[in-house]
Short mmCIF file of N, CA and C in Angstrom, two decimals:
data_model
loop_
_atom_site.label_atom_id
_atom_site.label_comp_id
_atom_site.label_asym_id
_atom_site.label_seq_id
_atom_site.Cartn_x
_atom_site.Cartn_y
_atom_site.Cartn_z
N UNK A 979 -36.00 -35.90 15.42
CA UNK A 979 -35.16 -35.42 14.34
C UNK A 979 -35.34 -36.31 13.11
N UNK A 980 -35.39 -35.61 11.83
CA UNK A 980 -35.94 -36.54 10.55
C UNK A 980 -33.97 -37.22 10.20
N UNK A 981 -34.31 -37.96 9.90
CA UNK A 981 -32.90 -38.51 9.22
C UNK A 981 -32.10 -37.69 8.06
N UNK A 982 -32.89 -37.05 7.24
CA UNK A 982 -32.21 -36.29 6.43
C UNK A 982 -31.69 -35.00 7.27
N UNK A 983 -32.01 -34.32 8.16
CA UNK A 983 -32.00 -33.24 8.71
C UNK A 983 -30.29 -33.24 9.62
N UNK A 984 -29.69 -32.23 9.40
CA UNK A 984 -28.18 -32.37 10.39
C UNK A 984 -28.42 -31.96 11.57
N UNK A 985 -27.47 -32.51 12.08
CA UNK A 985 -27.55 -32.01 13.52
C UNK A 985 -27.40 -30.88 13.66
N UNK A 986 -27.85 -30.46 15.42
CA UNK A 986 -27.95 -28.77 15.41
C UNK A 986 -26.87 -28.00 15.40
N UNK A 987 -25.91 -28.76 15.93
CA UNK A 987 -24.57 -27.94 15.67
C UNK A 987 -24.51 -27.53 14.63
N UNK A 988 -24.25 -28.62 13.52
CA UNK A 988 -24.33 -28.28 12.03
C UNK A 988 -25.34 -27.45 11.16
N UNK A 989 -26.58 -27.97 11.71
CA UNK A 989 -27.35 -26.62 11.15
C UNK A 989 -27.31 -25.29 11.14
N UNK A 990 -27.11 -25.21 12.87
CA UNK A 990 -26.11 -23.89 13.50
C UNK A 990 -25.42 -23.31 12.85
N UNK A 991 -24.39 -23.69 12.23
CA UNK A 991 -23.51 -23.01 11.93
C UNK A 991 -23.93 -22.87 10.29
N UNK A 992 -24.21 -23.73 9.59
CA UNK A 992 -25.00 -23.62 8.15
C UNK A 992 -25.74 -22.31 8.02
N UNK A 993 -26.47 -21.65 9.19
CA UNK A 993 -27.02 -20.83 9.22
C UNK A 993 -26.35 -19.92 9.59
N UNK A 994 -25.52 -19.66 10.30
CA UNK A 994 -24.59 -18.46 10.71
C UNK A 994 -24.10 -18.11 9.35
N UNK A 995 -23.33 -18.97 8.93
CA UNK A 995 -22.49 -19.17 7.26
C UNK A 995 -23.68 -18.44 6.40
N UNK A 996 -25.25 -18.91 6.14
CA UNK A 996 -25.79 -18.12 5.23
C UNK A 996 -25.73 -16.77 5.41
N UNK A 997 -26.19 -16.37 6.56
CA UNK A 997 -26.72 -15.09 7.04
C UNK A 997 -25.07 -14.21 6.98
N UNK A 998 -23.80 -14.76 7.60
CA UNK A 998 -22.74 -13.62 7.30
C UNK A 998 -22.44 -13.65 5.64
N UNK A 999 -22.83 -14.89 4.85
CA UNK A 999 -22.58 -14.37 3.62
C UNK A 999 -23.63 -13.33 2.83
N UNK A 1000 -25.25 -13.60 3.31
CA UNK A 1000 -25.62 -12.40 3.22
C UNK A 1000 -25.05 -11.39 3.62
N UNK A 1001 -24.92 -11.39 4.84
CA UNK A 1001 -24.39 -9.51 5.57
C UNK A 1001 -23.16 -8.89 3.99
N UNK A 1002 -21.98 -10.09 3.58
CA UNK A 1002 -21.68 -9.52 3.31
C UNK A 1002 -21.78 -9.21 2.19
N UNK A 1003 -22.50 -9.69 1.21
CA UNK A 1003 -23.03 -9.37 -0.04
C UNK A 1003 -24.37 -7.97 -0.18
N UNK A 1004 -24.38 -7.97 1.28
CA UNK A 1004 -24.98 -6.28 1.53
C UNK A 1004 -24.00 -5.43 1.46
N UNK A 1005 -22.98 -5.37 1.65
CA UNK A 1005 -21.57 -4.39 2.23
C UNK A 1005 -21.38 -4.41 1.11
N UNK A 1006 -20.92 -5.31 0.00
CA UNK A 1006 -20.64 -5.18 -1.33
C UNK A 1006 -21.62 -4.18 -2.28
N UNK A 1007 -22.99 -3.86 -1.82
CA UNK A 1007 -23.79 -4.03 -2.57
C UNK A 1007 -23.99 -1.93 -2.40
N UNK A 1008 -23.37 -1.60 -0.54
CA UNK A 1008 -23.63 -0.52 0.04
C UNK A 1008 -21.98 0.09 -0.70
N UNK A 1009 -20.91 -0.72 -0.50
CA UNK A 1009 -19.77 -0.13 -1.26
C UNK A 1009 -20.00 0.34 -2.66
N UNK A 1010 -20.48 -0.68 -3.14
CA UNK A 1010 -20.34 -0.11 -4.54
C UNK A 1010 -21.02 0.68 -5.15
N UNK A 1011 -22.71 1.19 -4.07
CA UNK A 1011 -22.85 2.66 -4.63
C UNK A 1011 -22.06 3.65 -4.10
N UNK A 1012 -21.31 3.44 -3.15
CA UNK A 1012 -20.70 4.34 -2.44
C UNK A 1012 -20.01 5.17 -3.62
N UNK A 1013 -19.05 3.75 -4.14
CA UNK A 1013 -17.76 3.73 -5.24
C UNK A 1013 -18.83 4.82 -6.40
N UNK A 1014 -19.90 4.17 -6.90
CA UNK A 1014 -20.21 4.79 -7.86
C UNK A 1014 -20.72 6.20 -7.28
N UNK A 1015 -21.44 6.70 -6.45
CA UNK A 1015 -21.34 8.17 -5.91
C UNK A 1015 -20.36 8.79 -5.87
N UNK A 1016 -19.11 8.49 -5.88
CA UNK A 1016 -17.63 9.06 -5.45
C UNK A 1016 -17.11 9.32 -7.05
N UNK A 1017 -16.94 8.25 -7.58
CA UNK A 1017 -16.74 8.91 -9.32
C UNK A 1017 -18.00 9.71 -9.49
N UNK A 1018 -19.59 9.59 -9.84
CA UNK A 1018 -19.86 10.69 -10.04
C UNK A 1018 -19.54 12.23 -9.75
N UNK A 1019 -18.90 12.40 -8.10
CA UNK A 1019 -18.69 13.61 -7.60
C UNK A 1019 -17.64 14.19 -8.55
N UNK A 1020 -16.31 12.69 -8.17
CA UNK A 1020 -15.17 12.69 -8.71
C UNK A 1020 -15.53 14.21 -10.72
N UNK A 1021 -16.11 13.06 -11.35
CA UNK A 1021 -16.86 13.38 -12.77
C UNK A 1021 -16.83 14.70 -12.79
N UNK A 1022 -18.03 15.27 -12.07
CA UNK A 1022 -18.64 16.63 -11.57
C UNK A 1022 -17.68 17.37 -11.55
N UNK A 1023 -17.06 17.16 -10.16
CA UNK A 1023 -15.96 18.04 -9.93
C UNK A 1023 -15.25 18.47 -11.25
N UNK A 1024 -14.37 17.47 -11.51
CA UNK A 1024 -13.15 17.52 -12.93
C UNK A 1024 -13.98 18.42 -14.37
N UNK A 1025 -15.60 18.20 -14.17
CA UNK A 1025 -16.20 19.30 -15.36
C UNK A 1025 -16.32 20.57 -14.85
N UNK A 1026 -16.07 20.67 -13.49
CA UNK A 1026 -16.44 22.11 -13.17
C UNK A 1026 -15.40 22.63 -12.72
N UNK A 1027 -14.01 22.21 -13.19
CA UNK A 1027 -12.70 22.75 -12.58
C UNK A 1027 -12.51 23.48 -13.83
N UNK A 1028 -11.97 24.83 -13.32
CA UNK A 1028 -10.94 25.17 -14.78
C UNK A 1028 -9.64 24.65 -15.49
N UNK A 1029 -9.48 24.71 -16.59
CA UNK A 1029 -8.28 24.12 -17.39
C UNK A 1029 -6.89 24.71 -16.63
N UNK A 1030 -7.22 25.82 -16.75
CA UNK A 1030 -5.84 26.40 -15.87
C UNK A 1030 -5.72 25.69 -14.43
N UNK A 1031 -6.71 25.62 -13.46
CA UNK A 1031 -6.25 25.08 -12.36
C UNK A 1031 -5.89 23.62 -12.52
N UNK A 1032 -6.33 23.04 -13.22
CA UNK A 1032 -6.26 21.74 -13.40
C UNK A 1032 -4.41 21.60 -14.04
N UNK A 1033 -4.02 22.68 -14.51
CA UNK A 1033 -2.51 22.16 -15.18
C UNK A 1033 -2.08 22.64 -14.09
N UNK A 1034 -2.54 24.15 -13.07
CA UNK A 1034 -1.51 24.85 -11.94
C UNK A 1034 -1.11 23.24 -10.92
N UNK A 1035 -2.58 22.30 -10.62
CA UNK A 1035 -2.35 21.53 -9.63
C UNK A 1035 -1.54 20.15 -10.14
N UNK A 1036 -1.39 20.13 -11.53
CA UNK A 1036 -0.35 18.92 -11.81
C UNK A 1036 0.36 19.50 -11.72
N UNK A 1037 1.37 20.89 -12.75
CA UNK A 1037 2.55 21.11 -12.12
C UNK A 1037 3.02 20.86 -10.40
N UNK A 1038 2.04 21.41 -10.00
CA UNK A 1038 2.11 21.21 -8.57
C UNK A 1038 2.70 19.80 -7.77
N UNK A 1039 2.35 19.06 -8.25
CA UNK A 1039 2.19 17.72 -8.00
C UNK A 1039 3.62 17.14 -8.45
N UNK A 1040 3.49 17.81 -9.54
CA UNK A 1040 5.15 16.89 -10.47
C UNK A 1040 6.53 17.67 -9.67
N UNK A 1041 6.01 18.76 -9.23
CA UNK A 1041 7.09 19.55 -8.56
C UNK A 1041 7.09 18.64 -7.19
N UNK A 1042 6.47 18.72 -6.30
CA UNK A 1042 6.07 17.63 -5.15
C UNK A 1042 7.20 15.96 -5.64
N UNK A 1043 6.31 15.70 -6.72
CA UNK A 1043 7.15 13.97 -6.93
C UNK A 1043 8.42 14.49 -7.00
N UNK A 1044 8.80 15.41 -8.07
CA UNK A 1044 10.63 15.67 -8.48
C UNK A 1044 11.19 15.86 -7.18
N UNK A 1045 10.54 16.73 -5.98
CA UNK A 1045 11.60 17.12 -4.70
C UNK A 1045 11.56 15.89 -4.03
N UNK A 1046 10.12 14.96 -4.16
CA UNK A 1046 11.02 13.62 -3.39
C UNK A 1046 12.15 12.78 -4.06
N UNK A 1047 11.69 12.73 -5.37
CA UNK A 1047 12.72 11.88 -5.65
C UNK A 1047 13.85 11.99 -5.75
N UNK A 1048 14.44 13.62 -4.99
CA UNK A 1048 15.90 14.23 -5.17
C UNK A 1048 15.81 14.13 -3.91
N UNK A 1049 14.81 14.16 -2.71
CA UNK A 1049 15.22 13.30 -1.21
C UNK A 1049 15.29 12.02 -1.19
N UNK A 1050 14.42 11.20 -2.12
CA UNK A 1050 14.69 10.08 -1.94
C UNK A 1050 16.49 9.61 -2.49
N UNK A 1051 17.02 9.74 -3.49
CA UNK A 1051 17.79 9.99 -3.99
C UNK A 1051 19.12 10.15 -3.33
N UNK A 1052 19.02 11.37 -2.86
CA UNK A 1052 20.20 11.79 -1.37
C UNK A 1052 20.13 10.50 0.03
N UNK A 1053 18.93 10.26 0.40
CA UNK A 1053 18.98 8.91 0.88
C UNK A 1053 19.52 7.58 0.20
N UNK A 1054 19.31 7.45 -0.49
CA UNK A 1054 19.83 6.06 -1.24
C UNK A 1054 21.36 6.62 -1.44
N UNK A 1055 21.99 7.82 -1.30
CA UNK A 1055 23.08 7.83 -1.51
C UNK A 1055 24.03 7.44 -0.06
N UNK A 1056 23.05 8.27 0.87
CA UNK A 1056 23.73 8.31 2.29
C UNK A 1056 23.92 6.28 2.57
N UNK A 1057 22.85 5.88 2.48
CA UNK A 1057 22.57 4.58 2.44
C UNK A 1057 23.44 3.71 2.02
N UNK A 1058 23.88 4.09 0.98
CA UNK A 1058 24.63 3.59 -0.15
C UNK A 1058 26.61 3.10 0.61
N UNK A 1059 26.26 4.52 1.01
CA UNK A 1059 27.42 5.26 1.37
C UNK A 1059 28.09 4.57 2.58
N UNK A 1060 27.19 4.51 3.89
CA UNK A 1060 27.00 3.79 4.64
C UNK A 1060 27.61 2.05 4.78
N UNK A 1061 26.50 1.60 3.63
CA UNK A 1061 26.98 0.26 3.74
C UNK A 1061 28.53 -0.01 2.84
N UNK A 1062 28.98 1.12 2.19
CA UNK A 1062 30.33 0.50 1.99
C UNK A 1062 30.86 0.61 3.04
N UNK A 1063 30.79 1.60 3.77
CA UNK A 1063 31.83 1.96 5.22
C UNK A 1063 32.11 0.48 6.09
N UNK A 1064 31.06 0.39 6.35
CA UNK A 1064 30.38 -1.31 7.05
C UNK A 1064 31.40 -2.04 6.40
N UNK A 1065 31.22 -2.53 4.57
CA UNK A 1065 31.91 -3.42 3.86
C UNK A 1065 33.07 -3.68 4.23
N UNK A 1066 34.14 -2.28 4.59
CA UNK A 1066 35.40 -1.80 4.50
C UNK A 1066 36.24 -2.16 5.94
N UNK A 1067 35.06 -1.98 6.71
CA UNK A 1067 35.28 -2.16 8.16
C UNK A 1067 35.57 -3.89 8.31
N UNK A 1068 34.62 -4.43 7.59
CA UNK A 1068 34.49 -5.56 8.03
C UNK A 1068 35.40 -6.24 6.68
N UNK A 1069 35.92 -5.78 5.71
CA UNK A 1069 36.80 -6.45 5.22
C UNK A 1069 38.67 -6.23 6.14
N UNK A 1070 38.46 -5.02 6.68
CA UNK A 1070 39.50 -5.09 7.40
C UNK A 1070 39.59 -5.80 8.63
N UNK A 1071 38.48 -6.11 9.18
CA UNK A 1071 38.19 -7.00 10.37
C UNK A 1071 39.03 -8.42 9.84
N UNK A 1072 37.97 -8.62 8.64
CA UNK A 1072 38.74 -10.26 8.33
C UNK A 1072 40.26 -10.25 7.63
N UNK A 1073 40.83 -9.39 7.24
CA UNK A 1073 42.14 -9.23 7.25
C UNK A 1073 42.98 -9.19 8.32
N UNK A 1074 42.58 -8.72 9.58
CA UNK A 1074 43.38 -8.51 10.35
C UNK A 1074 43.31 -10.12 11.09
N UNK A 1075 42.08 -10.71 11.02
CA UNK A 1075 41.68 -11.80 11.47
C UNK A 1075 42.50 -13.22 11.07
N UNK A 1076 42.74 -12.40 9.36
CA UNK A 1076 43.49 -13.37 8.92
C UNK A 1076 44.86 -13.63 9.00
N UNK A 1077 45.54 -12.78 9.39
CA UNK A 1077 47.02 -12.20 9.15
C UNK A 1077 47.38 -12.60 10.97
N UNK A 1078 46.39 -12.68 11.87
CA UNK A 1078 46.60 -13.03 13.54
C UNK A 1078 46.74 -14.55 13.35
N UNK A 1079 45.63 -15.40 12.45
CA UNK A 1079 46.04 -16.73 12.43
C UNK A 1079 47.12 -17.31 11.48
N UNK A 1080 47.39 -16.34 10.79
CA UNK A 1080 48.73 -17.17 10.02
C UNK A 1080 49.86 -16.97 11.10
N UNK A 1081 50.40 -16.11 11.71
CA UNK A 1081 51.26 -15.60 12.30
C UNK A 1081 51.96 -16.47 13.36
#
């Protein structure tokens, strides 16, 4: 073994370390034509849609968000609703709690 040279463990793994940072600077390299094939389609598509369908499927969509957020909404109320009950319960708990030790 030359003196400058690391041991094999260390080389070992020096080399594992190059080769997975290659692998993954391939994956980066296979994603990002992916990414760029997918907006082109994306592109394509959106020029070859009609204007009308394109407003039918946002209304669509905004109708979709508005009915959740009038379920979400009714939840946060039930929710709401809920934890005062809890509050009420448990402020009467410590009232009664309190009124047993003065007594």
């Amino acid at each position: 073994q030359q003196p400058n040279e690391p041991p094999p463990p260390l080389a070992a793994d020096a080399a594992l370390s190059a080769l997975q940072a290659k692998l993954a600077a391939q994956n980066l390299c296979v994603a990002s034509s992916d990414m760029l094939d997918l907006i082109r389609l994306l592109r394509l598509s959106a020029l070859l849609m009609d204007e009308d369908v394109i407003a039918a499927e946002e209304e669509e969509e905004c109708e979709e968000v508005g009915e959740m957020a009038l379920i979400a909404a009714e939840e946060s109320a039930a929710i709401e609703a809920e934890l005062m009950r809890l509050r009420n319960r448990v402020d009467e708990a410590c009232l009664v709690c309190h009124n047993t030790s003065s007594a």
